[in-house]
Amino acid sequence: MNAKRFVRPAIWLLMFVLVAIMVNNFLTGGDDPQEIDTVQARGEIEAGNVESALVTGGEVQRIELTLQDGEEVWAYYVDGQGIELVDQLHEMHESGDLPGGYNVDIPQSNPWVAVLGTVLPLLLLVALIIFFISRMQGAGGRMMQFGKNKAKLASKDAPKTTFADVAGADEAVQDLHEIKDFLQDPAKFQAVGAKIPKGVLLFGPPGTGKTLLARAVAGEAGVPFYSISGSDFVEMFVGVGASRVRDLFKEAKENSPAIVFVDEIDAVGRHRGAGMGGGHDEREQTLNQLLVEMDGFDVKTNVILIAATNRPDILDPALLRPGRFDRQITVSAPDLEGRHRILEVHARGKPLAPDVDLRTVARRTPGFSGADLSNVLNEAALLSARNDSKVITAKFLDEAIDRVVAGPQKSSRLMKDEEKRITAYHEGGHALVAAALHHTDPVHKVTILPRGGALGYTMVLPDEDKYSTTRNEMLDQLAYMMGGRAAEELVFHDPTTGAANDIDKATTLARRMVTQYGMTERLGAIKFGSDSSEPFLGKEMGHQRDYSEEVAGQVDEEVRNLIENAHQEAYDILVRNRDILDTLVLGLLEHETLNKEEVAEIFAGVRMLDDRPPWTGSPRRKPSDFGPVEIPMKISPNGSEASDEHEGDDAGTSEEQPPVDGSTPADETTGS
């Protein structure tokens, strides 16, 4: 039984007793009698004005006289005249001169009562003083512990996370295997003069498993694992964060080999001196101390710092240099195979129906992180339990994906028939334009059921993962986005606000094509605008326009041209396939949702859009315009020089040669 539970009630009880004693003393001792001297008392007695008398003894010795007129007076008596008055009253009583009576009340006092009445208040007062002093010392102790680190040490009894629990991040696991091997057997690396990285930085989008990887390293190595957040270092008092950093690394070194994991390190490791109004003294001092502690690592320290962030661009350069975070590991969203293995990990312990194919689920979830995939399976399990199903079926998984992508279905929202018809043509326009273009992803689902903030949606998904996007693919995306607006104009001649999100996305993509990707012939392959903004400034304030007003007008014109051309392409497709659009809308109005197979059957006879003219880019001079071209010497496989056998006019059009080191040119990729 915990004795601390009874400390506070006992203290309050003692305080109550003390107050009660003080109140009692006040009440009993505060009713002072009217004091008269012995001369006055003797005069009243001799004059025969006394009706009765009461003599009391004890702590207060007094004579209480009740006069003939009913008035009561008191007189204290002591040795001398007081004793004579008592004797005189006694004689009067025997002679009958006191008709009201004469009483003597001298109580026999208990010595322990007197002792307690004197000592107990003192004891209670001392107890209260000791209590308040201890409270002040406790507060002072907590103040002294303010600079202690708040890191949580993983318990040995807790379930361990291993690399078997990590899927979809093979490259990161391979890099972290070395950390585990070094912690288990550092002599193996020291024998060949190898130095293990002092720090490992894991960065990537949220939910990709950075914290899970750090725990897996600790679980595999079996060493103490200190986990702390970057925000735990920063306090309102300057110097506290630096003190906590020193305490954390001191404790880790005393228990080495150990792993220190700092999650969200951007909270303390931001670029120093950036932003408006100066820096943050507490954060910068904490970062300085962190840099000093990492420099203090030596080969025999056996303490490794692992940090995680999804914003590596705002970290201080001194934190990222070699000798601090020597190894930087990107933890990106998993590919198709990675998603499949992640689903298998999270499906452990969940009863799946025979019709569930996790690979199909992985194909339907491109761009999902590990946290998203875990959420999909959890949502499917919740739906199964809600419908009193013992297993998770493919239907529940399909609904779970839709919930994660677009939000829960709003079955309570009632739509008028006319509004439902407009929504059907809008979504049908998206789907039909996507099917009639050459570089769009297949249509997987079309629905007019309200979900999230949308009245309906069209889902197009790639059959395989893609890591770059071509110009024609982006132009097709623009036409697909404008398909809903074009369908409303074609059928109703009165567009609605339902295309607001489509127009926003299309404008953003078109502006990126012009200013970032160099996808226009007029402006060429030039990047307009600088994104190297300060970390603490807003997006609009941080964006710098490094081009003239004339160029800004040209950028706006090119964006407008891209949007208008995409809009026209979508309109032409819908006009050419109006009968298929009407058939699709009838199916949507009847079934409300059409899957991939049903949509493909309706689009079997769709008339495709004509191919666009080939991309010519900015005008360039031909090689012959530069005059004679010197033919470089080729390097043979054995390293000797060999002259080119092709001479003459074909030299200028010869195929590009690989670099002299034998490596192939890197593929040019463009982010979408």
Tab-separated table of C-alpha atoms in Angstrom, residues 377-647:
chain	number	residue	atom	x	y	z
A	377	LEU	CA	-6.184	-2.336	-43.070
A	378	ASN	CA	-7.378	-0.875	-39.776
A	379	GLU	CA	-10.316	0.852	-41.466
A	380	ALA	CA	-11.200	-2.420	-43.212
A	381	ALA	CA	-11.117	-4.227	-39.864
A	382	LEU	CA	-13.371	-1.572	-38.306
A	383	LEU	CA	-15.836	-1.870	-41.174
A	384	SER	CA	-15.856	-5.655	-40.761
A	385	ALA	CA	-16.602	-5.366	-37.056
A	386	ARG	CA	-19.280	-2.745	-37.717
A	387	ASN	CA	-21.041	-5.127	-40.107
A	388	ASP	CA	-20.683	-8.114	-37.737
A	389	SER	CA	-18.352	-9.907	-40.137
A	390	LYS	CA	-15.773	-12.374	-38.830
A	391	VAL	CA	-13.371	-11.792	-41.750
A	392	ILE	CA	-12.114	-8.831	-43.774
A	393	THR	CA	-13.425	-9.085	-47.315
A	394	ALA	CA	-12.306	-7.375	-50.520
A	395	LYS	CA	-15.409	-5.182	-50.352
A	396	PHE	CA	-14.373	-3.776	-46.990
A	397	LEU	CA	-10.822	-3.184	-48.219
A	398	ASP	CA	-12.137	-1.341	-51.274
A	399	GLU	CA	-14.293	0.869	-49.075
A	400	ALA	CA	-11.351	1.446	-46.713
A	401	ILE	CA	-9.170	2.702	-49.591
A	402	ASP	CA	-11.918	5.093	-50.660
A	403	ARG	CA	-12.247	6.357	-47.082
A	404	VAL	CA	-8.507	7.024	-46.825
A	405	VAL	CA	-8.338	8.708	-50.256
A	406	ALA	CA	-11.544	10.745	-50.336
A	407	GLY	CA	-13.039	10.517	-46.845
A	408	PRO	CA	-16.098	8.703	-45.498
A	409	GLN	CA	-19.181	8.328	-47.619
A	410	LYS	CA	-21.974	10.767	-46.763
A	411	SER	CA	-25.023	8.563	-47.095
A	412	SER	CA	-27.209	11.096	-45.299
A	413	ARG	CA	-26.701	13.761	-47.981
A	414	LEU	CA	-29.711	13.756	-50.310
A	415	MET	CA	-29.179	15.165	-53.796
A	416	LYS	CA	-31.843	16.309	-56.204
A	417	ASP	CA	-32.190	14.379	-59.444
A	418	GLU	CA	-30.991	17.333	-61.499
A	419	GLU	CA	-27.916	17.846	-59.306
A	420	LYS	CA	-27.151	14.136	-59.432
A	421	ARG	CA	-27.397	14.296	-63.242
A	422	ILE	CA	-24.963	17.228	-63.361
A	423	THR	CA	-22.553	15.322	-61.126
A	424	ALA	CA	-22.831	12.237	-63.342
A	425	TYR	CA	-21.941	14.220	-66.487
A	426	HIS	CA	-19.106	15.983	-64.637
A	427	GLU	CA	-17.492	12.737	-63.462
A	428	GLY	CA	-18.311	11.056	-66.769
A	429	GLY	CA	-16.452	13.849	-68.566
A	430	HIS	CA	-13.350	13.199	-66.463
A	431	ALA	CA	-13.485	9.459	-67.104
A	432	LEU	CA	-14.156	9.709	-70.844
A	433	VAL	CA	-11.380	12.239	-71.462
A	434	ALA	CA	-8.944	10.048	-69.508
A	435	ALA	CA	-9.928	7.019	-71.605
A	436	ALA	CA	-9.555	8.870	-74.942
A	437	LEU	CA	-6.052	10.183	-74.246
A	438	HIS	CA	-2.877	8.245	-75.006
A	439	HIS	CA	-0.812	9.023	-71.910
A	440	THR	CA	-3.246	8.840	-68.997
A	441	ASP	CA	-3.597	6.114	-66.374
A	442	PRO	CA	-6.500	3.650	-66.618
A	443	VAL	CA	-9.815	4.567	-65.027
A	444	HIS	CA	-10.415	2.345	-61.974
A	445	LYS	CA	-13.625	3.758	-60.585
A	446	VAL	CA	-16.266	6.387	-61.237
A	447	THR	CA	-18.848	7.251	-58.592
A	448	ILE	CA	-21.436	9.940	-57.924
A	449	LEU	CA	-21.798	9.077	-54.234
A	450	PRO	CA	-20.821	12.050	-52.024
A	451	ARG	CA	-17.633	11.341	-50.101
A	452	GLY	CA	-15.669	13.774	-48.000
A	453	GLY	CA	-16.074	17.224	-49.537
A	454	ALA	CA	-16.786	15.976	-53.068
A	455	LEU	CA	-20.129	15.155	-54.688
A	456	GLY	CA	-18.405	12.400	-56.659
A	457	TYR	CA	-14.988	11.439	-57.953
A	458	THR	CA	-13.139	9.608	-60.689
A	459	MET	CA	-10.176	7.435	-59.750
A	460	VAL	CA	-7.363	6.869	-62.251
A	461	LEU	CA	-4.458	4.720	-61.107
A	462	PRO	CA	-1.254	3.624	-62.837
A	463	ASP	CA	-0.665	-0.069	-63.423
A	464	GLU	CA	2.922	0.309	-62.225
A	465	ASP	CA	5.016	2.802	-60.301
A	466	LYS	CA	6.400	5.774	-62.240
A	467	TYR	CA	9.219	8.060	-61.202
A	468	SER	CA	9.185	10.682	-63.970
A	469	THR	CA	6.544	12.415	-66.057
A	470	THR	CA	6.744	13.419	-69.722
A	471	ARG	CA	5.344	16.570	-71.264
A	472	ASN	CA	2.586	14.677	-73.092
A	473	GLU	CA	1.584	13.007	-69.831
A	474	MET	CA	1.244	16.389	-68.149
A	475	LEU	CA	-0.752	17.766	-71.077
A	476	ASP	CA	-3.053	14.756	-70.799
A	477	GLN	CA	-3.425	15.428	-67.087
A	478	LEU	CA	-4.501	18.992	-67.858
A	479	ALA	CA	-7.100	17.772	-70.367
A	480	TYR	CA	-8.333	15.157	-67.886
A	481	MET	CA	-8.714	17.813	-65.182
A	482	MET	CA	-10.752	20.030	-67.508
A	483	GLY	CA	-12.983	17.136	-68.645
A	484	GLY	CA	-15.619	17.765	-65.987
A	485	ARG	CA	-15.948	21.483	-66.820
A	486	ALA	CA	-16.091	20.725	-70.554
A	487	ALA	CA	-18.893	18.170	-70.029
A	488	GLU	CA	-20.971	20.707	-68.098
A	489	GLU	CA	-20.533	23.265	-70.884
A	490	LEU	CA	-21.343	20.741	-73.615
A	491	VAL	CA	-24.491	19.300	-72.053
A	492	PHE	CA	-25.976	22.057	-69.883
A	493	HIS	CA	-24.360	25.213	-71.356
A	494	ASP	CA	-24.202	26.427	-67.751
A	495	PRO	CA	-21.072	25.432	-65.790
A	496	THR	CA	-21.210	24.970	-62.014
A	497	THR	CA	-18.826	25.519	-59.109
A	498	GLY	CA	-18.028	21.799	-59.023
A	499	ALA	CA	-14.954	22.348	-61.223
A	500	ALA	CA	-13.266	24.771	-58.787
A	501	ASN	CA	-10.832	22.182	-57.451
A	502	ASP	CA	-10.089	20.910	-60.977
A	503	ILE	CA	-9.273	24.431	-62.178
A	504	ASP	CA	-7.024	25.008	-59.160
A	505	LYS	CA	-5.034	21.829	-59.768
A	506	ALA	CA	-4.804	22.453	-63.519
A	507	THR	CA	-3.545	26.011	-63.010
A	508	THR	CA	-0.917	24.848	-60.524
A	509	LEU	CA	0.342	22.145	-62.889
A	510	ALA	CA	0.385	24.495	-65.886
A	511	ARG	CA	2.355	27.126	-63.971
A	512	ARG	CA	4.901	24.523	-62.907
A	513	MET	CA	5.244	23.384	-66.498
A	514	VAL	CA	6.104	26.952	-67.496
A	515	THR	CA	8.223	28.143	-64.560
A	516	GLN	CA	9.906	24.952	-63.323
A	517	TYR	CA	9.875	22.262	-65.996
A	518	GLY	CA	10.628	24.372	-69.099
A	519	MET	CA	7.790	22.815	-71.105
A	520	THR	CA	7.032	25.781	-73.426
A	521	GLU	CA	8.780	26.675	-76.667
A	522	ARG	CA	8.347	30.404	-76.149
A	523	LEU	CA	10.150	30.659	-72.802
A	524	GLY	CA	12.416	27.639	-73.134
A	525	ALA	CA	14.139	25.554	-70.497
A	526	ILE	CA	14.513	28.316	-67.914
A	527	LYS	CA	13.440	28.253	-64.293
A	528	PHE	CA	11.522	31.340	-63.298
A	529	GLY	CA	11.353	32.287	-59.638
A	530	SER	CA	13.527	31.254	-56.714
A	531	ASP	CA	12.336	28.880	-54.025
A	532	SER	CA	15.406	29.342	-51.802
A	533	SER	CA	13.383	31.072	-49.125
A	534	GLU	CA	14.292	31.428	-45.483
A	535	PRO	CA	12.918	28.642	-43.271
A	536	PHE	CA	10.949	30.980	-41.000
A	537	LEU	CA	9.315	33.065	-43.734
A	538	GLY	CA	5.969	32.291	-45.249
A	539	LYS	CA	5.697	30.775	-48.701
A	540	GLU	CA	4.555	33.969	-50.362
A	541	MET	CA	7.143	36.135	-48.592
A	542	GLY	CA	9.906	33.617	-49.222
A	543	HIS	CA	9.239	33.306	-52.958
A	544	GLN	CA	11.482	35.614	-54.956
A	545	ARG	CA	10.554	36.685	-58.473
A	546	ASP	CA	13.783	36.989	-60.399
A	547	TYR	CA	12.264	37.950	-63.749
A	548	SER	CA	10.871	41.118	-65.252
A	549	GLU	CA	7.277	42.265	-65.606
A	550	GLU	CA	7.438	41.498	-69.309
A	551	VAL	CA	8.461	37.905	-68.631
A	552	ALA	CA	5.762	37.662	-65.950
A	553	GLY	CA	3.180	38.589	-68.558
A	554	GLN	CA	4.564	35.931	-70.905
A	555	VAL	CA	4.381	33.342	-68.125
A	556	ASP	CA	0.729	34.190	-67.557
A	557	GLU	CA	0.029	33.938	-71.289
A	558	GLU	CA	1.695	30.524	-71.534
A	559	VAL	CA	-0.243	29.241	-68.516
A	560	ARG	CA	-3.459	30.490	-70.092
A	561	ASN	CA	-2.600	28.836	-73.410
A	562	LEU	CA	-1.929	25.490	-71.752
A	563	ILE	CA	-5.241	25.600	-69.869
A	564	GLU	CA	-7.233	26.695	-72.932
A	565	ASN	CA	-5.648	24.031	-75.157
A	566	ALA	CA	-6.392	21.356	-72.561
A	567	HIS	CA	-9.957	22.631	-72.244
A	568	GLN	CA	-10.410	22.500	-76.010
A	569	GLU	CA	-8.980	18.975	-76.231
A	570	ALA	CA	-11.378	17.775	-73.552
A	571	TYR	CA	-14.315	19.441	-75.316
A	572	ASP	CA	-13.373	17.877	-78.669
A	573	ILE	CA	-13.152	14.414	-77.089
A	574	LEU	CA	-16.588	14.745	-75.524
A	575	VAL	CA	-18.154	16.000	-78.765
A	576	ARG	CA	-16.620	13.099	-80.685
A	577	ASN	CA	-17.806	10.549	-78.085
A	578	ARG	CA	-21.115	12.100	-76.973
A	579	ASP	CA	-22.982	8.791	-77.328
A	580	ILE	CA	-20.482	7.012	-75.039
A	581	LEU	CA	-20.757	9.860	-72.522
A	582	ASP	CA	-24.542	9.473	-72.383
A	583	THR	CA	-24.225	5.703	-71.945
A	584	LEU	CA	-21.764	6.201	-69.084
A	585	VAL	CA	-24.070	8.706	-67.387
A	586	LEU	CA	-27.033	6.313	-67.616
A	587	GLY	CA	-24.940	3.641	-65.933
A	588	LEU	CA	-23.875	6.041	-63.175
A	589	LEU	CA	-27.439	7.174	-62.520
A	590	GLU	CA	-28.537	3.539	-62.282
A	591	HIS	CA	-25.674	2.025	-60.266
A	592	GLU	CA	-24.047	5.182	-58.771
A	593	THR	CA	-20.628	3.490	-58.870
A	594	LEU	CA	-18.881	1.771	-61.793
A	595	ASN	CA	-15.688	-0.251	-61.343
A	596	LYS	CA	-12.783	-0.735	-63.725
A	597	GLU	CA	-14.323	-3.618	-65.693
A	598	GLU	CA	-17.701	-1.899	-66.135
A	599	VAL	CA	-16.055	1.340	-67.280
A	600	ALA	CA	-13.788	-0.536	-69.711
A	601	GLU	CA	-16.837	-2.248	-71.271
A	602	ILE	CA	-18.546	1.099	-71.894
A	603	PHE	CA	-15.345	2.624	-73.305
A	604	ALA	CA	-14.693	-0.259	-75.708
A	605	GLY	CA	-15.553	1.854	-78.762
A	606	VAL	CA	-14.166	5.192	-77.630
A	607	ARG	CA	-12.620	7.377	-80.353
A	608	MET	CA	-9.150	8.469	-79.254
A	609	LEU	CA	-7.719	11.971	-79.525
A	610	ASP	CA	-5.361	12.553	-82.445
A	611	ASP	CA	-1.674	12.519	-81.645
A	612	ARG	CA	-0.128	15.888	-80.835
A	613	PRO	CA	2.656	17.302	-82.973
A	614	PRO	CA	6.113	16.244	-81.799
A	615	TRP	CA	7.897	18.467	-79.302
A	616	THR	CA	10.460	20.696	-80.956
A	617	GLY	CA	11.539	22.740	-77.965
A	618	SER	CA	13.455	25.977	-78.357
A	619	PRO	CA	14.910	26.612	-81.861
A	620	ARG	CA	18.529	25.558	-82.087
A	621	ARG	CA	21.165	25.687	-84.778
A	622	LYS	CA	22.147	22.547	-86.581
A	623	PRO	CA	25.607	21.068	-85.958
A	624	SER	CA	26.678	22.109	-89.477
A	625	ASP	CA	26.179	25.765	-88.505
A	626	PHE	CA	29.155	25.567	-86.194
A	627	GLY	CA	31.637	24.718	-88.967
A	628	PRO	CA	33.990	21.718	-88.976
A	629	VAL	CA	33.540	19.373	-86.082
A	630	GLU	CA	36.560	17.663	-84.599
A	631	ILE	CA	35.913	13.955	-84.043
A	632	PRO	CA	36.983	12.911	-80.520
A	633	MET	CA	39.112	9.821	-80.039
A	634	LYS	CA	37.250	6.781	-78.751
A	635	ILE	CA	38.540	4.725	-75.878
A	636	SER	CA	38.669	1.019	-76.532
A	637	PRO	CA	37.634	-1.462	-73.823
A	638	ASN	CA	41.278	-2.270	-73.079
A	639	GLY	CA	42.074	1.375	-72.426
A	640	SER	CA	43.990	2.175	-75.634
A	641	GLU	CA	43.054	4.993	-77.992
A	642	ALA	CA	41.392	4.125	-81.279
A	643	SER	CA	40.453	6.517	-84.078
A	644	ASP	CA	36.821	6.824	-85.109
A	645	GLU	CA	36.117	4.877	-88.272
A	646	HIS	CA	33.246	7.204	-89.184
A	647	GLU	CA	34.354	10.374	-90.910
